CSV table of C-alpha atoms in Angstrom, one decimal:
chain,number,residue,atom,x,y,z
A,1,UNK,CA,46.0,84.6,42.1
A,2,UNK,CA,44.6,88.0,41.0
A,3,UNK,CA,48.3,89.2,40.6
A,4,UNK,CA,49.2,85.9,38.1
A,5,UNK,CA,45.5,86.9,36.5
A,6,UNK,CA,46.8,90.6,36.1
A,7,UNK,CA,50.3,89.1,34.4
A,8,UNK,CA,48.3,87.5,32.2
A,9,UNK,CA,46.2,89.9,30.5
A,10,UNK,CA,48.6,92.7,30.6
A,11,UNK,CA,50.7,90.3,28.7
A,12,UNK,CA,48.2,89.7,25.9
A,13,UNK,CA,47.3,92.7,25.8
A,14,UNK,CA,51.0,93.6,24.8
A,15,UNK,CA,51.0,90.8,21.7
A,16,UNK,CA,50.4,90.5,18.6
A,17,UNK,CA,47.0,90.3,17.7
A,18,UNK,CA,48.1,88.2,14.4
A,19,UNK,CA,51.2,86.2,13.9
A,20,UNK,CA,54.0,88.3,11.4
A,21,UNK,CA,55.8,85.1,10.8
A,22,UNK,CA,53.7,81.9,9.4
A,23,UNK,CA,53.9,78.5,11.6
A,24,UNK,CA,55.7,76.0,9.5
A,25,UNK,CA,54.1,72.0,9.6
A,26,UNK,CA,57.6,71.5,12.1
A,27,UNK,CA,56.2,74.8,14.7
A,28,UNK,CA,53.0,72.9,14.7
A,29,UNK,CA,54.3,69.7,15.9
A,30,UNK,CA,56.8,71.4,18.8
A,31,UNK,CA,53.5,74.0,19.8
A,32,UNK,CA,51.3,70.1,20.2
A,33,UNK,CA,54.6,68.4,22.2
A,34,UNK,CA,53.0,70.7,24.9
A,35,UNK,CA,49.8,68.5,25.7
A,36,UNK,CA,51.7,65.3,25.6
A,37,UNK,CA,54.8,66.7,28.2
A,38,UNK,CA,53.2,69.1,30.3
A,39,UNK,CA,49.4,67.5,30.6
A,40,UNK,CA,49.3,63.9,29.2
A,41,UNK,CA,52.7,62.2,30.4
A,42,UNK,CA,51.8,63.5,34.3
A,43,UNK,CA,48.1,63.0,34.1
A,44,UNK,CA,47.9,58.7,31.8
A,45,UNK,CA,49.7,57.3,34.9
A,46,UNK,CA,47.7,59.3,37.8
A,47,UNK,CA,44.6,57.7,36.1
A,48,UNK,CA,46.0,53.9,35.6
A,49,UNK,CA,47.0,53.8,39.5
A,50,UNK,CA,43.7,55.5,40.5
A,51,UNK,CA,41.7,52.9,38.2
A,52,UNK,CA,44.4,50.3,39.9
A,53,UNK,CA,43.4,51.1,43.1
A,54,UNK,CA,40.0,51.4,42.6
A,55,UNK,CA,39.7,48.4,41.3
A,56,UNK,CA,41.8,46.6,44.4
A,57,UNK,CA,39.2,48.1,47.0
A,58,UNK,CA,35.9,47.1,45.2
A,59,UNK,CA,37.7,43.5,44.2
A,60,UNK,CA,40.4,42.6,46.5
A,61,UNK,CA,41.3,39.0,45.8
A,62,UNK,CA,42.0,40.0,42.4
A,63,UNK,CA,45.2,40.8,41.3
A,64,UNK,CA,45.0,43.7,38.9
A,65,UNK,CA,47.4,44.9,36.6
A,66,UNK,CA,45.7,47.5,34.4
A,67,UNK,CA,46.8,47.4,30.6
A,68,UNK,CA,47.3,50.7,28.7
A,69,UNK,CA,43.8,51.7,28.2
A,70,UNK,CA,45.1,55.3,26.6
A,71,UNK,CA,46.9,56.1,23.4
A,72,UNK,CA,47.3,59.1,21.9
A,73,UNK,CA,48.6,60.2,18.5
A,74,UNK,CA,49.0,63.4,16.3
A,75,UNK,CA,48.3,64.0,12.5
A,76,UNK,CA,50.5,66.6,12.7
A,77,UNK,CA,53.8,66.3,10.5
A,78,UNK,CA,52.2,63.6,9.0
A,79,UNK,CA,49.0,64.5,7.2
A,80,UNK,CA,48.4,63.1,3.7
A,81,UNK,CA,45.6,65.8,2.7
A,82,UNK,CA,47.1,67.7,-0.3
A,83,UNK,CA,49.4,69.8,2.3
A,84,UNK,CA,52.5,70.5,0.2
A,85,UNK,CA,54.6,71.1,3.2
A,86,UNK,CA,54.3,67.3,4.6
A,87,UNK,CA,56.9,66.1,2.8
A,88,UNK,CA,58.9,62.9,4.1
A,89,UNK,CA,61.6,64.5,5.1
A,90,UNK,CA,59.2,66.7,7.3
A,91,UNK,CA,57.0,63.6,8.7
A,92,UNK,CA,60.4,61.8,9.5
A,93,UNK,CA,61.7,65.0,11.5
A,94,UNK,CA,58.1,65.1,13.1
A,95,UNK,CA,58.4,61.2,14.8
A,96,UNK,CA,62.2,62.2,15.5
A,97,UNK,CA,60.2,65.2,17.8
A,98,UNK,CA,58.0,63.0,19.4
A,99,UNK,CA,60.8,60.3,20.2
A,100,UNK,CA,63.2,62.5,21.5
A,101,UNK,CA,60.5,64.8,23.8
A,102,UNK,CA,59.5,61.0,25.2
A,103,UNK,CA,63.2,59.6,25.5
A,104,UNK,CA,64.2,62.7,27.6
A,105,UNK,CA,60.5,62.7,30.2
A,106,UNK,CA,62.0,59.0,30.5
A,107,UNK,CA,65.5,60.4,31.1
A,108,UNK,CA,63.9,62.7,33.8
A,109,UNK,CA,61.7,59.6,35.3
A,110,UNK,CA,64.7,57.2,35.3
A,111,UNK,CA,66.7,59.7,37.6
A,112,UNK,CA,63.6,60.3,39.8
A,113,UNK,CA,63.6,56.9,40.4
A,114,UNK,CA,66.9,56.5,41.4
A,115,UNK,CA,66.7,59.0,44.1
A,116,UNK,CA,64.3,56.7,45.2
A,117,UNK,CA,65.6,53.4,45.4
A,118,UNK,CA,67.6,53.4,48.0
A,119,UNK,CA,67.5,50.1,49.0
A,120,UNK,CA,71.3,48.5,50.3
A,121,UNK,CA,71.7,44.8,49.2
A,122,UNK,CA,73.3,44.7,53.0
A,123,UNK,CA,69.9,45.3,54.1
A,124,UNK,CA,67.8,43.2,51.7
A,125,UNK,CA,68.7,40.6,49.0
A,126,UNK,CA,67.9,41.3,45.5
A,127,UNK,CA,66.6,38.5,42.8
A,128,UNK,CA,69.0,36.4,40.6
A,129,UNK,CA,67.4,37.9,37.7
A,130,UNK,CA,68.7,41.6,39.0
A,131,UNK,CA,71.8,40.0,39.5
A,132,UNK,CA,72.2,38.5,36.1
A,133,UNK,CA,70.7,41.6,34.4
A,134,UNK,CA,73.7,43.6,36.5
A,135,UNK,CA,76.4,41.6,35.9
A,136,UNK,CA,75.9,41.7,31.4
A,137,UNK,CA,75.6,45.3,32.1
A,138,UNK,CA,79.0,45.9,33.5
A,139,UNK,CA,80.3,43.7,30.9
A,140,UNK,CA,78.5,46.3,28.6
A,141,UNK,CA,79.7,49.6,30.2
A,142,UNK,CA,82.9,48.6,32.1
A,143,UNK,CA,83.6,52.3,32.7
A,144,UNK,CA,80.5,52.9,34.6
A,145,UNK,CA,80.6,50.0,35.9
A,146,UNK,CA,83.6,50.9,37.7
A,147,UNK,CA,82.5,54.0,39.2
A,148,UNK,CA,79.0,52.8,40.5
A,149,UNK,CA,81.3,49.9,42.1
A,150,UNK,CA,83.1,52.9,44.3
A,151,UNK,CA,79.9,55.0,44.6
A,152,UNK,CA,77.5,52.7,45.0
A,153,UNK,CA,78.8,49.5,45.9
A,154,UNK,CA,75.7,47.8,47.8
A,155,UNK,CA,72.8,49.7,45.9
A,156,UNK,CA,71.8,47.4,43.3
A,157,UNK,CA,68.7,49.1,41.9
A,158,UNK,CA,70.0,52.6,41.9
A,159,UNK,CA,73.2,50.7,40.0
A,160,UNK,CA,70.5,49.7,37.3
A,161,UNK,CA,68.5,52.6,36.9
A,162,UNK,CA,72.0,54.5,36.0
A,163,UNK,CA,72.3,51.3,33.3
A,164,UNK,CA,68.9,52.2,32.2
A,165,UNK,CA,69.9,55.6,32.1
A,166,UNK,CA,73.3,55.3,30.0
A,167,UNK,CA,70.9,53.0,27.3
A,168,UNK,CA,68.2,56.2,27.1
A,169,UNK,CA,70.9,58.6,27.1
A,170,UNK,CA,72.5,56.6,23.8
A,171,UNK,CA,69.4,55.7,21.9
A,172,UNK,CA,68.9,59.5,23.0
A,173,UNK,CA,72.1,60.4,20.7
A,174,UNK,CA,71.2,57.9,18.2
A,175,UNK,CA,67.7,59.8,17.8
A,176,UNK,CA,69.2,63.1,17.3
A,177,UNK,CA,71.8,62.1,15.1
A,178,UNK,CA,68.7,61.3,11.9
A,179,UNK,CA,69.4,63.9,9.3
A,180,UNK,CA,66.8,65.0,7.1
A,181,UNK,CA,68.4,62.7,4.2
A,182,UNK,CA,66.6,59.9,6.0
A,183,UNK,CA,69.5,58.0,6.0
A,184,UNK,CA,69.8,55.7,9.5
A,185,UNK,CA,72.6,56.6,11.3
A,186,UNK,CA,74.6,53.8,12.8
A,187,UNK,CA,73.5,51.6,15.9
A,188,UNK,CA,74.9,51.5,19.2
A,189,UNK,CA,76.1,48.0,20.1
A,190,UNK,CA,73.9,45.7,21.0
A,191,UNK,CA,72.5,46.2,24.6
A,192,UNK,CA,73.7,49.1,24.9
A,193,UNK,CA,70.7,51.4,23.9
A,194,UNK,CA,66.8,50.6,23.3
A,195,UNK,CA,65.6,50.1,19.5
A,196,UNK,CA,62.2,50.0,20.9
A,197,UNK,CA,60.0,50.8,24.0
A,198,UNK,CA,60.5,46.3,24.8
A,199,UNK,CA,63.7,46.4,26.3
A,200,UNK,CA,63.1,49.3,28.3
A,201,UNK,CA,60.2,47.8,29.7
A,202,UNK,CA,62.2,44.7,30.2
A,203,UNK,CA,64.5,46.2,32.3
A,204,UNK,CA,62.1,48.0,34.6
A,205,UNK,CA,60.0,44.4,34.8
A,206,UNK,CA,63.4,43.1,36.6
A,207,UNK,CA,63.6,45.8,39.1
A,208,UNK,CA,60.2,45.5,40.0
A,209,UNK,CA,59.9,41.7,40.4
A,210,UNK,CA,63.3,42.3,42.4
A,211,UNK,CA,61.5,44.7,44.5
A,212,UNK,CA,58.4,42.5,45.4
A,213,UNK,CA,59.9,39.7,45.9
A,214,UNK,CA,62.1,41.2,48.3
């Protein structure tokens, strides 16, 4: 610990004591990102299953299912205050930020889930919601659907959560491809991506019933 403490202070020492370069409204809203991907976005769900739990052992014949009790937001990139640097463009580029730093810590959860869900539909059945949600999504990615069929041939969840992770990797694209024109870019086919957090949360809600069910 003293070594890391060491680190630490012979590294300020050896900054600048003032910045040479002034933070533009955009550096502001990258420098905040930091709370939300390296604090917030680990900490929010520690606290809901905690609460969850907590809950379950003080009331146990009630089923709880806590809501989203936290929300956070930033006035950064969007301030109205006289700054002259908020412009449009510049609030527009700030939610494009914040979308695409959420869209990939979903990317990373969506893999770390299928690492997880192992489960063999030799082993255990799945519901026929799963099984309907799976078979539009091979209609939608026939390509992928191919190779999970000779990878994966019996592991139905991890064969959604690589669906789920196609859609976030192409609203991912669609995100990044906003200009500062503010012109939309065109939309993935239907199904095939998430134009908002519902259908995402839809097709987690399948796996899960799936799961408890079974």
């Amino acid at each position: 610990i003293l070594k890391f403490i060491l680190e630490e202070v012979v590294s300020i020492w050896q900054s600048e004591e003032i910045r040479q370069v002034k933070l533009t409204v955009l550096d502001e809203v990258k420098g905040n990102l930091y709370y939300f991907e390296d604090t917030l976005a680990l900490v929010v769900p520690q606290i809901y299953h905690e609460l969850e739990r907590s809950l379950k052992k003080v009331f146990p014949k009630t089923a709880w299912n806590v809501p989203a009790l936290l929300r956070f937001g930033s006035w950064i990139g969007g301030d109205r205050d006289g700054n002259p640097f908020v412009t449009p463009e510049v609030t527009v580029e700030a939610v494009r930020l914040l979308r695409v730093a959420a869209l990939k810590m979903h990317i990373s959860a969506v893999e770390e889930l299928s690492h997880r869900l192992s489960s063999s539909e030799k082993q255990t059945p799945i519901s026929p919601e799963l099984f309907l949600s799976l078979k539009k999504d091979t209609e939608l990615f026939p390509k992928l659907a191919q190779q999970l069929s000779q990878h994966i041939p019996f592991e139905r969840y991890r064969e959604k959560c690589n669906y789920i992770h196609e859609k976030l990797l192409k609203t991912l694209d669609h995100t990044l491809a906003f200009q500062g024109d503010l012109k939309i870019p065109a939309t993935p086919p239907e199904g095939t991506w998430y134009p908002s957090a519902h259908e995402l949360v839809a097709d987690l809600q399948v796996m899960d019933a799936s799961l408890r069910v079974n």
